[in-house]
Amino acid sequence: MTNYLNKLLNKNQTPQNLPIPGTAMRPNSAGGYSFAVDDWQRLHRFLILGSEGGTYYISERALTVENANAVLACIQRDDERVVREIVAISEAGRAPKNDPAIFALALVASHGGTEARRAAMAALPQVCRTGTHLFQFATYAQSMRGWGRGLRRGVAGWYHARDARGLVYQLVKYRQRDGWTHADTLRLAHPKPSAETQGMIFRWVTHREDAAWARDITPPEDAALAFIWAFERAQAAQDVETIVKLIERYDLPREALPTQWLNEAAVWDALLVKMPLTAMIRNLGVMAKVGLLRAHSAAELRVVKRLTDSEALRKARVHPIAMLSALRVYAQGRGVRGDGTWTPTSRVIDALDEGFYRAFQNVEPSGQRVMLALDVSGSMAAGVVAGVPGLTPRDASAAMALVTARTESNYSMSAFQGQMVEINISARMRLDDVMKVISGLPFGATDCAQPMLYALERKLAVDTFVIYTDSETWFGSIHPVQALRQYREQMGIAARLVVVAMTSNGFSIADPQDAGMLDVVGFDTATPQMITDFARGQL
Ligand code: CA
C-alpha cells in the first residue's frame, strides 16, 4: 500500500500513464498523459500544420473539428487578435499552405464581432492573394454564414484591391476552383467599376461573348486589356510559334494556354523566363520530361540560380516544404501519379537541397550544446505534413532538425522510440537521403523522456534538448519534464527543452509553467530562429 501511494504521489517520478500530481496534465490519445496547449498555441499549430491527413490517432475530420473549436474559442476571447495572427502568418509565408489561414479567416468573418468581421473582410486581399484563395474563402464563407452585405462588400473589395494589370492576371490564371468562377463571385459581389477599363474587364468575365474587342485582329493599347486579348488569341492559336510569341510579348502564364501546348519544350522555354518561382518548383519534372531541363542546358543554369536565390525565395514566399516536396519527386525521376519519367540532374537536386535551407528565415547559431532528438515511434509515421503525399511527421522532423544541425556547431542528432534508436545521419547529408534513413526504421513505442535519460546516464553536457514529436508519450516510467528536472539537478546545468510540434493536436510534453521549456511549431519558417533564440536565453 505504501509503495503504491509513493508511486502515485511522487512528484519527481511518475509513470507516463499517470498525471504528475498537482499539474494540469491531460490524457493524450496514446493512453499516456501530456500537458494541454492553450487555444492560442493550438491556433498557431493549426495555421502552420493544418489538419489534412489527420494523425495516427485522430481522423482528419475530427482533427479539423478540434482545431475549428480552438479557433472559435480564440474568437470569443479576442476576435481581432485572431485576425492579426492570421494575417501575420499568412503574409510572411510562414505556413506551408494558406488553406488553414483562409478557413480561420472565414470563421472570424462568420462568428466574430462587428469590428472583427469588418477587419476580416478588409484583410481579404492580404490573406487571399490569388483567385484560388478567394474561391476557397467563398466556399467556406458561404457554408458558414451565407452571402450577406458584409461578404459582398468584402469580395468586391478583393477585386478593387488590384490595379487592372494585376487583376487580369488573376482572372486569367485562376479561372475556376471548387465550382466557383469569377463570373459567379462578380455577379454575387457586384463591385462597381472604378474606371472604364475595369468595367470592360468585369464585363469580359460576366459576358465574355459580348467582348468583341478581345477577339479583334489588333490588340488593345491598354496593357490589361491586351493581356486578355492575348489569352483569347492563345485559345485560338494553331501553331507553337504563335504561342511562344504570345508568351514572350504578353507574359502569359502556363494556365492561360490550352493544355495541348504543354508538351512542347519551346513553350516551356518561353514560360521559364518569367515563370513565378513556386510554379517553377512545381514543374521541374515536366520541364525535364519535355526535354528542356537537361544537364548543361541553359534552362538548368537558370533554374539552379533561381532555386538558390534567397532574396527571390523570400519575395515569392517559397516555403521550405515546397522545396522538400519538389526534391523528393524530382529526384526519383517520375511523377506522383505515374505521369511520365525523366532523368534528374545532380545540379538541380543539389540546388533544391540548398534552397530548402535558404527558404527559412535567417538563423544565427546559438553556440550552445544542442541535442536534437527525433521521435521515430510508430505514430510519427502516420498522417502527412501539410498535405504533401508521403511526407510523414517522422520524415519531416528529420528535415526540420537538419536546419538546426546545419546552423549549430555543437550539436548531436539522435532518435528515440520506447528506447534510443541508432541512426547515422549528419548535417552534411542530403535531405532525401536522411529521410530514407528515417523512413526505413521499424516502428516502436513512445517515451519522450528518453533523450534526457540517455544524456544523464552518459553524463553528456547538453544546454538545450530539442525534441521533434507529436507529444503522444505513454511508454516511460518517468515523464519527460521530470527527467529534464533530474538532468538539471544531477548535471548542474540549467538545461532547456524545446518541443517542436509535428502535428496539430492539442498536446505538449513541455510544462507551460516552466520558463525553461518552449513549444514551437514544426515547419513554421520562423521556428529554427526561435529555437536558437531560446537556446541563447533570449525568449
Ligand atoms: Ca508515438
Coordinates of C-alpha atoms and ligand atoms in Angstrom, one line a residue:
M1 CA 0.0 0.0 0.0
T2 CA 2.7 2.5 1.0
N3 CA 4.7 1.6 -2.1
Y4 CA 1.6 2.1 -4.2
L5 CA 1.0 5.5 -2.7
N6 CA 4.6 6.5 -3.1
K7 CA 4.5 5.7 -6.7
L8 CA 1.3 7.7 -7.3
L9 CA 2.3 10.8 -5.3
N10 CA 5.9 11.1 -6.1
K11 CA 6.2 14.4 -7.9
N12 CA 9.7 13.6 -9.1
Q13 CA 8.9 10.3 -10.9
T14 CA 5.5 9.5 -12.3
P15 CA 4.8 6.8 -14.9
Q16 CA 3.6 8.3 -18.2
N17 CA 0.2 6.5 -17.9
L18 CA -0.5 8.7 -14.8
P19 CA -0.6 12.5 -14.5
I20 CA 2.1 14.2 -12.4
P21 CA 0.3 15.1 -9.1
G22 CA -0.6 18.8 -8.8
T23 CA -0.3 19.6 -12.5
A24 CA -3.0 20.1 -15.2
M25 CA -1.9 17.1 -17.3
R26 CA -4.5 15.6 -19.5
P27 CA -4.8 12.1 -21.1
N28 CA -3.3 12.2 -24.6
S29 CA -4.5 10.0 -27.4
A30 CA -2.0 7.2 -26.8
G31 CA -3.0 6.3 -23.2
G32 CA -0.4 8.5 -21.6
Y33 CA -0.5 12.0 -20.0
S34 CA 0.7 15.2 -21.6
F35 CA 0.1 18.9 -21.0
A36 CA -2.6 20.6 -23.0
V37 CA -1.5 23.5 -25.1
D38 CA -3.7 26.7 -24.8
D39 CA -6.0 27.7 -27.6
W40 CA -3.7 30.4 -29.0
Q41 CA -0.9 27.8 -29.3
R42 CA -3.4 25.5 -30.9
L43 CA -4.4 28.2 -33.4
H44 CA -0.7 28.7 -34.2
R45 CA -0.3 24.9 -34.8
F46 CA -3.3 24.8 -37.0
L47 CA -2.3 27.8 -39.1
I48 CA 1.1 26.2 -39.8
L49 CA 0.4 22.5 -39.9
G50 CA -3.3 22.3 -40.9
S51 CA -5.2 19.2 -40.2
E52 CA -5.0 17.5 -43.6
G53 CA -4.5 13.7 -43.3
G54 CA -5.2 13.8 -39.5
T55 CA -2.8 12.0 -37.2
Y56 CA -2.1 8.4 -36.2
Y57 CA -4.8 8.7 -33.5
I58 CA -7.2 11.4 -34.8
S59 CA -9.0 11.3 -38.1
E60 CA -8.7 14.3 -40.4
R61 CA -12.3 15.3 -39.8
A62 CA -12.1 15.1 -36.0
L63 CA -8.8 17.0 -36.0
T64 CA -10.4 19.7 -38.1
V65 CA -13.3 20.0 -35.7
E66 CA -11.0 20.2 -32.7
N67 CA -9.0 22.9 -34.4
A68 CA -12.1 24.8 -35.5
N69 CA -13.3 24.7 -31.9
A70 CA -9.9 26.1 -30.7
V71 CA -10.2 28.9 -33.3
L72 CA -13.7 29.7 -32.1
A73 CA -12.6 29.8 -28.5
C74 CA -9.9 32.3 -29.6
I75 CA -12.5 34.3 -31.5
Q76 CA -14.6 34.5 -28.3
R77 CA -11.7 35.7 -26.3
D78 CA -10.2 38.3 -28.7
D79 CA -11.5 38.1 -32.3
E80 CA -9.4 41.0 -33.6
R81 CA -6.3 39.3 -32.3
V82 CA -7.3 36.2 -34.3
V83 CA -7.4 38.3 -37.5
R84 CA -3.9 39.8 -36.7
E85 CA -2.4 36.3 -36.1
I86 CA -3.9 35.0 -39.3
V87 CA -2.6 38.0 -41.4
A88 CA 0.9 37.9 -39.8
I89 CA 1.4 34.2 -40.5
S90 CA -0.2 34.2 -43.9
E91 CA 1.6 37.4 -45.2
A92 CA 5.0 36.3 -44.0
G93 CA 4.6 33.0 -45.8
R94 CA 5.4 31.1 -42.6
A95 CA 3.0 28.2 -43.3
P96 CA 3.4 25.6 -46.0
K97 CA -0.2 26.1 -47.0
N98 CA -2.5 29.0 -46.9
D99 CA -5.7 26.9 -46.5
P100 CA -5.9 27.0 -42.7
A101 CA -5.5 30.8 -42.7
I102 CA -8.3 31.1 -45.2
F103 CA -10.5 28.8 -43.2
A104 CA -9.8 30.6 -39.9
L105 CA -10.4 34.0 -41.6
A106 CA -13.8 32.7 -42.8
L107 CA -14.5 31.6 -39.2
V108 CA -13.9 35.2 -37.9
A109 CA -15.9 36.6 -40.8
S110 CA -18.8 34.4 -39.7
H111 CA -18.5 34.3 -35.9
G112 CA -16.6 37.4 -34.9
G113 CA -18.0 40.7 -33.5
T114 CA -18.8 43.5 -35.9
E115 CA -15.4 45.1 -35.8
A116 CA -13.6 41.8 -36.2
R117 CA -15.8 40.8 -39.1
R118 CA -15.0 44.1 -40.8
A119 CA -11.3 43.5 -40.1
A120 CA -11.5 40.0 -41.6
M121 CA -13.1 41.3 -44.8
A122 CA -10.6 44.1 -45.0
A123 CA -7.8 41.5 -44.7
L124 CA -9.2 39.5 -47.6
P125 CA -6.8 40.8 -50.3
Q126 CA -3.8 40.2 -47.9
V127 CA -4.7 36.7 -47.0
C128 CA -6.4 35.6 -50.2
R129 CA -3.7 36.6 -52.6
T130 CA -4.8 34.6 -55.6
G131 CA -8.1 33.9 -57.3
T132 CA -8.0 30.4 -56.0
H133 CA -7.7 31.6 -52.4
L134 CA -10.7 33.8 -53.0
F135 CA -12.8 30.9 -54.2
Q136 CA -11.8 28.8 -51.2
F137 CA -12.8 31.7 -48.9
A138 CA -16.1 32.0 -50.8
T139 CA -16.8 28.3 -50.3
Y140 CA -16.1 28.4 -46.6
A141 CA -18.0 31.7 -46.0
Q142 CA -21.0 30.6 -48.0
S143 CA -21.4 27.5 -45.9
M144 CA -20.7 29.2 -42.6
R145 CA -22.7 32.4 -43.0
G146 CA -24.3 32.9 -46.4
W147 CA -24.0 35.9 -48.6
G148 CA -24.8 39.0 -46.6
R149 CA -23.8 42.6 -47.3
G150 CA -20.5 42.3 -45.4
L151 CA -19.4 39.3 -47.6
R152 CA -20.5 41.1 -50.8
R153 CA -18.5 44.2 -49.8
G154 CA -15.5 42.1 -48.8
V155 CA -15.4 40.2 -52.1
A156 CA -16.0 43.4 -54.1
G157 CA -13.0 44.9 -52.2
W158 CA -10.8 42.0 -53.3
Y159 CA -11.5 42.9 -57.0
H160 CA -10.8 46.6 -56.3
A161 CA -7.6 46.0 -54.4
R162 CA -5.6 45.3 -57.6
D163 CA -4.6 47.5 -60.5
A164 CA -6.1 46.5 -63.8
R165 CA -3.0 44.5 -65.0
G166 CA -2.7 42.7 -61.6
L167 CA -6.4 41.9 -61.8
V168 CA -6.5 40.4 -65.3
Y169 CA -3.5 38.2 -64.4
Q170 CA -5.6 36.7 -61.5
L171 CA -8.7 36.4 -63.8
V172 CA -6.8 34.5 -66.5
K173 CA -4.5 32.4 -64.3
Y174 CA -7.1 31.2 -61.7
R175 CA -10.3 30.8 -63.7
Q176 CA -12.1 28.3 -61.5
R177 CA -11.9 26.3 -58.3
D178 CA -14.4 24.3 -56.1
G179 CA -17.2 25.0 -58.6
W180 CA -16.6 28.8 -58.5
T181 CA -15.7 31.0 -61.4
H182 CA -15.1 34.8 -61.3
A183 CA -18.3 35.2 -63.1
D184 CA -20.1 33.7 -60.0
T185 CA -18.3 35.9 -57.5
L186 CA -18.6 39.0 -59.6
R187 CA -22.3 38.5 -60.0
L188 CA -22.8 38.0 -56.3
A189 CA -20.5 40.7 -55.0
H190 CA -21.4 43.2 -57.8
P191 CA -18.4 45.6 -57.4
K192 CA -18.9 49.0 -59.1
P193 CA -16.2 49.5 -61.6
S194 CA -13.9 52.4 -60.6
A195 CA -12.8 53.1 -64.2
E196 CA -13.8 52.3 -67.7
T197 CA -11.1 49.7 -68.2
Q198 CA -12.2 47.9 -65.0
G199 CA -15.7 47.9 -66.3
M200 CA -14.6 46.3 -69.6
I201 CA -12.7 43.7 -67.6
F202 CA -15.6 42.8 -65.3
R203 CA -17.9 42.7 -68.4
W204 CA -15.5 40.4 -70.2
V205 CA -15.7 38.0 -67.2
T206 CA -19.5 38.0 -66.9
H207 CA -20.4 38.4 -70.6
R208 CA -17.4 37.0 -72.5
E209 CA -19.1 36.6 -75.8
D210 CA -20.1 40.3 -75.9
A211 CA -16.5 41.5 -75.6
A212 CA -15.7 41.7 -79.3
W213 CA -12.6 43.8 -78.6
A214 CA -11.0 40.8 -77.0
R215 CA -11.1 38.9 -80.3
D216 CA -10.2 41.8 -82.6
I217 CA -7.3 41.3 -85.1
T218 CA -5.2 44.0 -83.4
P219 CA -4.5 44.1 -79.7
P220 CA -6.0 46.9 -77.5
E221 CA -3.5 49.6 -76.4
D222 CA -4.2 49.2 -72.7
A223 CA -1.8 46.6 -71.2
A224 CA -4.5 45.0 -69.1
L225 CA -7.0 44.6 -72.0
A226 CA -4.1 43.5 -74.2
F227 CA -3.4 40.7 -71.8
I228 CA -7.0 39.4 -72.0
W229 CA -6.7 39.7 -75.8
A230 CA -3.5 37.6 -75.8
F231 CA -5.3 35.0 -73.7
E232 CA -8.1 34.8 -76.2
R233 CA -5.6 34.6 -79.0
A234 CA -3.9 31.6 -77.3
Q235 CA -7.2 29.7 -77.2
A236 CA -7.5 30.0 -81.0
A237 CA -3.7 29.5 -81.8
Q238 CA -2.9 26.8 -84.4
D239 CA 0.9 26.6 -84.0
V240 CA 3.7 26.7 -81.5
E241 CA 5.3 29.8 -82.9
T242 CA 2.2 31.9 -82.1
I243 CA 2.0 30.5 -78.6
V244 CA 5.7 31.3 -78.0
K245 CA 5.3 34.8 -79.3
L246 CA 2.2 35.5 -77.1
I247 CA 4.1 34.3 -74.0
E248 CA 7.1 36.4 -74.9
R249 CA 5.2 39.6 -75.7
Y250 CA 2.4 39.4 -73.1
D251 CA 3.8 37.3 -70.3
L252 CA 1.0 34.7 -70.5
P253 CA 1.3 32.2 -67.7
R254 CA 1.1 28.4 -68.2
E255 CA -2.5 28.4 -67.0
A256 CA -3.6 30.7 -69.9
L257 CA -2.6 28.1 -72.5
P258 CA -4.6 25.2 -73.9
T259 CA -3.1 22.0 -72.4
Q260 CA -2.1 20.6 -75.8
W261 CA 0.9 23.1 -75.9
L262 CA 2.3 21.9 -72.6
N263 CA 4.2 19.1 -74.2
E264 CA 6.4 21.4 -76.2
A265 CA 9.9 22.3 -75.0
A266 CA 9.8 25.6 -76.8
V267 CA 6.7 26.6 -74.9
W268 CA 8.2 25.8 -71.5
D269 CA 11.4 27.6 -72.6
A270 CA 9.4 30.8 -73.2
L271 CA 7.4 30.3 -70.0
L272 CA 10.5 29.8 -67.8
V273 CA 11.8 33.3 -68.4
K274 CA 9.0 34.9 -66.3
M275 CA 7.7 31.8 -64.5
P276 CA 6.8 32.5 -60.8
L277 CA 9.2 30.7 -58.6
T278 CA 6.6 28.5 -57.0
A279 CA 5.3 27.4 -60.4
M280 CA 8.9 26.7 -61.5
I281 CA 9.5 24.5 -58.4
R282 CA 6.3 22.5 -59.1
N283 CA 7.1 22.0 -62.8
L284 CA 10.7 20.8 -62.7
G285 CA 9.7 17.3 -63.6
V286 CA 7.5 18.4 -66.5
M287 CA 10.3 20.6 -67.9
A288 CA 12.7 17.7 -67.6
K289 CA 10.2 15.4 -69.2
V290 CA 9.6 17.6 -72.3
G291 CA 13.4 17.7 -72.8
L292 CA 14.0 21.4 -71.7
L293 CA 15.7 20.8 -68.3
R294 CA 18.8 18.7 -69.0
A295 CA 22.3 18.6 -67.7
H296 CA 24.4 21.5 -69.0
S297 CA 21.4 23.3 -70.6
A298 CA 20.7 27.0 -70.3
A299 CA 17.4 26.1 -68.6
E300 CA 19.3 24.2 -65.9
L301 CA 21.6 27.2 -65.2
R302 CA 18.5 29.4 -64.9
V303 CA 16.7 27.0 -62.6
V304 CA 19.7 26.4 -60.3
K305 CA 20.3 30.2 -60.0
R306 CA 16.7 30.9 -59.0
L307 CA 16.3 27.9 -56.6
T308 CA 19.2 29.2 -54.5
D309 CA 18.4 33.0 -54.7
S310 CA 17.5 33.7 -51.0
E311 CA 16.0 37.1 -51.8
A312 CA 13.8 35.8 -54.6
L313 CA 12.7 32.8 -52.4
R314 CA 11.6 35.2 -49.7
K315 CA 9.8 37.5 -52.1
A316 CA 7.9 34.6 -53.6
R317 CA 7.1 33.2 -50.2
V318 CA 8.5 29.9 -51.2
H319 CA 8.1 27.6 -48.2
P320 CA 10.8 25.0 -47.4
I321 CA 8.2 22.3 -47.6
A322 CA 7.6 23.1 -51.2
M323 CA 11.4 22.6 -51.8
L324 CA 11.4 19.4 -49.9
S325 CA 8.3 18.1 -51.7
A326 CA 9.8 19.0 -55.1
L327 CA 13.2 17.4 -54.2
R328 CA 11.5 14.1 -53.3
V329 CA 9.5 14.0 -56.6
Y330 CA 12.2 15.4 -58.9
A331 CA 15.0 13.2 -57.5
Q332 CA 13.1 10.0 -58.1
G333 CA 12.6 10.8 -61.8
R334 CA 8.9 10.1 -62.1
G335 CA 5.7 11.9 -61.4
V336 CA 3.5 11.1 -58.4
R337 CA 0.6 10.0 -60.5
G338 CA 2.9 7.9 -62.7
D339 CA 2.7 10.6 -65.4
G340 CA 6.0 10.1 -67.2
T341 CA 9.6 9.8 -66.3
W342 CA 12.7 12.0 -66.6
T343 CA 16.4 12.0 -65.8
P344 CA 17.1 14.3 -62.8
T345 CA 20.3 16.3 -62.9
S346 CA 22.6 16.5 -59.9
R347 CA 22.9 20.3 -60.0
V348 CA 19.1 20.7 -59.8
I349 CA 18.9 18.2 -56.9
D350 CA 21.7 20.0 -55.1
A351 CA 20.0 23.4 -55.7
L352 CA 16.7 22.1 -54.2
D353 CA 18.6 20.8 -51.2
E354 CA 20.3 24.1 -50.7
G355 CA 17.1 26.1 -51.5
F356 CA 15.3 24.2 -48.7
Y357 CA 17.7 25.8 -46.1
R358 CA 17.6 29.2 -47.7
A359 CA 13.8 29.3 -47.6
F360 CA 13.8 29.5 -43.8
Q361 CA 14.2 32.9 -42.1
N362 CA 17.9 33.6 -41.4
V363 CA 19.2 31.6 -38.5
E364 CA 22.1 32.7 -36.3
P365 CA 23.8 29.9 -34.3
S366 CA 23.2 29.9 -30.5
G367 CA 26.7 28.5 -29.8
Q368 CA 25.1 26.2 -27.1
R369 CA 25.4 22.5 -26.7
V370 CA 22.3 21.3 -28.5
M371 CA 20.8 17.8 -28.6
L372 CA 18.4 17.2 -31.4
A373 CA 16.1 14.2 -30.8
L374 CA 13.6 12.8 -33.2
D375 CA 10.6 10.9 -32.1
V376 CA 10.6 8.0 -34.6
S377 CA 7.8 6.0 -32.9
G378 CA 5.0 4.4 -34.9
S379 CA 2.5 7.2 -34.6
M380 CA 5.0 9.6 -36.2
A381 CA 4.9 7.5 -39.3
A382 CA 1.2 8.0 -39.9
G383 CA -0.5 11.0 -41.5
V384 CA 1.1 13.6 -43.7
V385 CA 2.6 17.0 -43.0
A386 CA 1.0 19.9 -44.8
G387 CA -0.8 17.6 -47.2
V388 CA 2.4 16.5 -49.0
P389 CA 1.8 12.9 -50.2
G390 CA 4.1 10.5 -48.3
L391 CA 5.7 13.1 -46.1
T392 CA 5.1 11.8 -42.6
P393 CA 5.8 13.7 -39.4
R394 CA 8.7 11.3 -38.8
D395 CA 10.4 12.1 -42.1
A396 CA 9.6 15.8 -41.9
S397 CA 11.0 16.0 -38.4
A398 CA 14.4 14.9 -39.7
A399 CA 14.4 17.6 -42.4
M400 CA 13.4 20.2 -39.7
A401 CA 16.2 19.0 -37.4
L402 CA 18.8 19.3 -40.2
V403 CA 18.1 23.1 -40.3
T404 CA 19.3 23.5 -36.8
A405 CA 22.1 20.9 -37.2
R406 CA 23.4 22.9 -40.1
T407 CA 23.4 26.1 -38.0
E408 CA 24.9 24.9 -34.8
S409 CA 28.5 23.7 -34.4
N410 CA 28.0 21.9 -31.1
Y411 CA 25.1 19.6 -31.9
S412 CA 24.2 15.9 -31.8
M413 CA 21.4 14.1 -33.5
S414 CA 19.6 11.2 -32.1
A415 CA 16.3 9.3 -32.3
F416 CA 14.1 7.5 -29.9
Q417 CA 11.0 5.3 -29.5
G418 CA 10.5 3.3 -26.3
Q419 CA 14.3 3.4 -26.2
M420 CA 17.1 5.3 -28.0
V421 CA 17.5 4.2 -31.7
E422 CA 20.8 4.2 -33.5
I423 CA 20.7 6.5 -36.5
N424 CA 23.6 7.5 -38.7
I425 CA 22.8 10.9 -40.1
S426 CA 24.8 14.2 -40.2
A427 CA 24.0 17.7 -41.3
R428 CA 26.2 17.2 -44.4
M429 CA 23.9 14.6 -45.8
R430 CA 21.3 15.4 -48.5
L431 CA 17.7 15.7 -47.3
D432 CA 16.2 12.9 -49.3
D433 CA 19.0 10.5 -48.1
V434 CA 18.3 11.5 -44.5
M435 CA 14.6 10.9 -44.9
K436 CA 15.3 7.5 -46.5
V437 CA 17.2 6.5 -43.4
I438 CA 14.3 7.6 -41.1
S439 CA 11.5 6.0 -43.2
G440 CA 13.4 2.7 -43.1
L441 CA 13.3 2.5 -39.3
P442 CA 11.0 0.0 -37.7
F443 CA 8.1 1.3 -35.5
G444 CA 8.0 1.2 -31.7
A445 CA 6.6 2.6 -28.5
T446 CA 6.9 6.2 -27.4
D447 CA 8.9 7.5 -24.5
C448 CA 9.8 11.2 -24.9
A449 CA 11.9 11.1 -21.7
Q450 CA 14.5 9.0 -23.4
P451 CA 16.8 11.9 -24.7
M452 CA 17.2 13.3 -21.2
L453 CA 17.6 9.9 -19.5
Y454 CA 20.2 9.0 -22.2
A455 CA 22.1 12.2 -21.7
L456 CA 22.0 11.8 -17.9
E457 CA 23.2 8.2 -18.0
R458 CA 26.2 9.1 -20.2
K459 CA 26.9 12.4 -18.5
L460 CA 26.5 14.3 -21.8
A461 CA 26.6 18.0 -21.2
V462 CA 23.6 19.5 -23.0
D463 CA 22.3 23.1 -22.7
T464 CA 19.2 22.6 -24.9
F465 CA 17.2 19.5 -25.8
V466 CA 15.2 19.9 -29.0
I467 CA 12.5 17.2 -29.3
Y468 CA 10.5 16.7 -32.5
T469 CA 7.4 14.9 -31.6
D470 CA 3.6 14.6 -31.6
S471 CA 3.8 14.5 -27.7
E472 CA 1.8 11.3 -27.6
T473 CA 4.2 9.8 -25.0
W474 CA 3.0 6.9 -22.9
F475 CA 5.7 4.2 -22.5
G476 CA 8.1 5.5 -19.9
S477 CA 8.2 5.2 -16.1
I478 CA 9.0 8.9 -15.8
H479 CA 7.6 12.0 -17.5
P480 CA 9.8 14.0 -19.8
V481 CA 9.7 17.1 -17.7
Q482 CA 10.7 15.1 -14.6
A483 CA 13.6 13.5 -16.5
L484 CA 14.6 17.0 -17.5
R485 CA 14.5 18.2 -13.9
Q486 CA 16.6 15.3 -12.8
Y487 CA 19.0 16.1 -15.5
R488 CA 19.2 19.7 -14.4
E489 CA 19.8 18.7 -10.7
Q490 CA 22.3 16.0 -11.2
M491 CA 24.3 17.6 -14.0
G492 CA 24.2 21.1 -12.6
I493 CA 23.1 22.5 -16.0
A494 CA 20.0 24.7 -16.3
A495 CA 19.1 22.7 -19.4
R496 CA 16.2 23.9 -21.6
L497 CA 13.7 21.9 -23.6
V498 CA 12.2 22.9 -26.9
V499 CA 9.3 20.8 -28.1
V500 CA 8.8 21.0 -31.9
A501 CA 5.2 20.0 -32.6
M502 CA 4.9 17.9 -35.7
T503 CA 1.1 17.5 -35.7
S504 CA -1.7 20.0 -34.9
N505 CA -3.0 18.0 -31.9
G506 CA -3.6 19.7 -28.6
F507 CA -0.7 18.1 -26.5
S508 CA 2.8 19.0 -25.5
I509 CA 5.4 17.3 -23.3
A510 CA 6.5 20.8 -22.2
D511 CA 5.2 22.2 -18.9
P512 CA 3.7 25.6 -19.7
Q513 CA 4.6 26.6 -16.1
D514 CA 8.3 26.1 -16.7
A515 CA 10.1 29.0 -18.3
G516 CA 12.8 26.7 -19.4
M517 CA 10.5 24.9 -21.8
L518 CA 9.2 26.2 -25.1
D519 CA 6.6 25.0 -27.5
V520 CA 7.2 25.7 -31.2
V521 CA 5.6 24.5 -34.4
G522 CA 7.4 22.3 -36.9
F523 CA 7.7 23.9 -40.3
D524 CA 7.0 27.4 -39.3
T525 CA 9.7 29.1 -41.2
A526 CA 10.4 31.2 -38.1
T527 CA 11.0 28.1 -35.9
P528 CA 14.7 27.5 -36.4
Q529 CA 15.4 31.1 -35.3
M530 CA 13.1 30.7 -32.3
I531 CA 15.0 27.6 -31.3
T532 CA 18.3 29.3 -31.3
D533 CA 17.0 32.5 -29.6
F534 CA 15.5 30.3 -26.8
A535 CA 18.7 28.3 -26.5
R536 CA 20.6 31.5 -26.1
G537 CA 18.1 32.6 -23.4
Q538 CA 16.6 35.4 -25.4
L539 CA 13.0 34.3 -25.4
Ligands
CA1 CA 4.2 7.7 -30.8

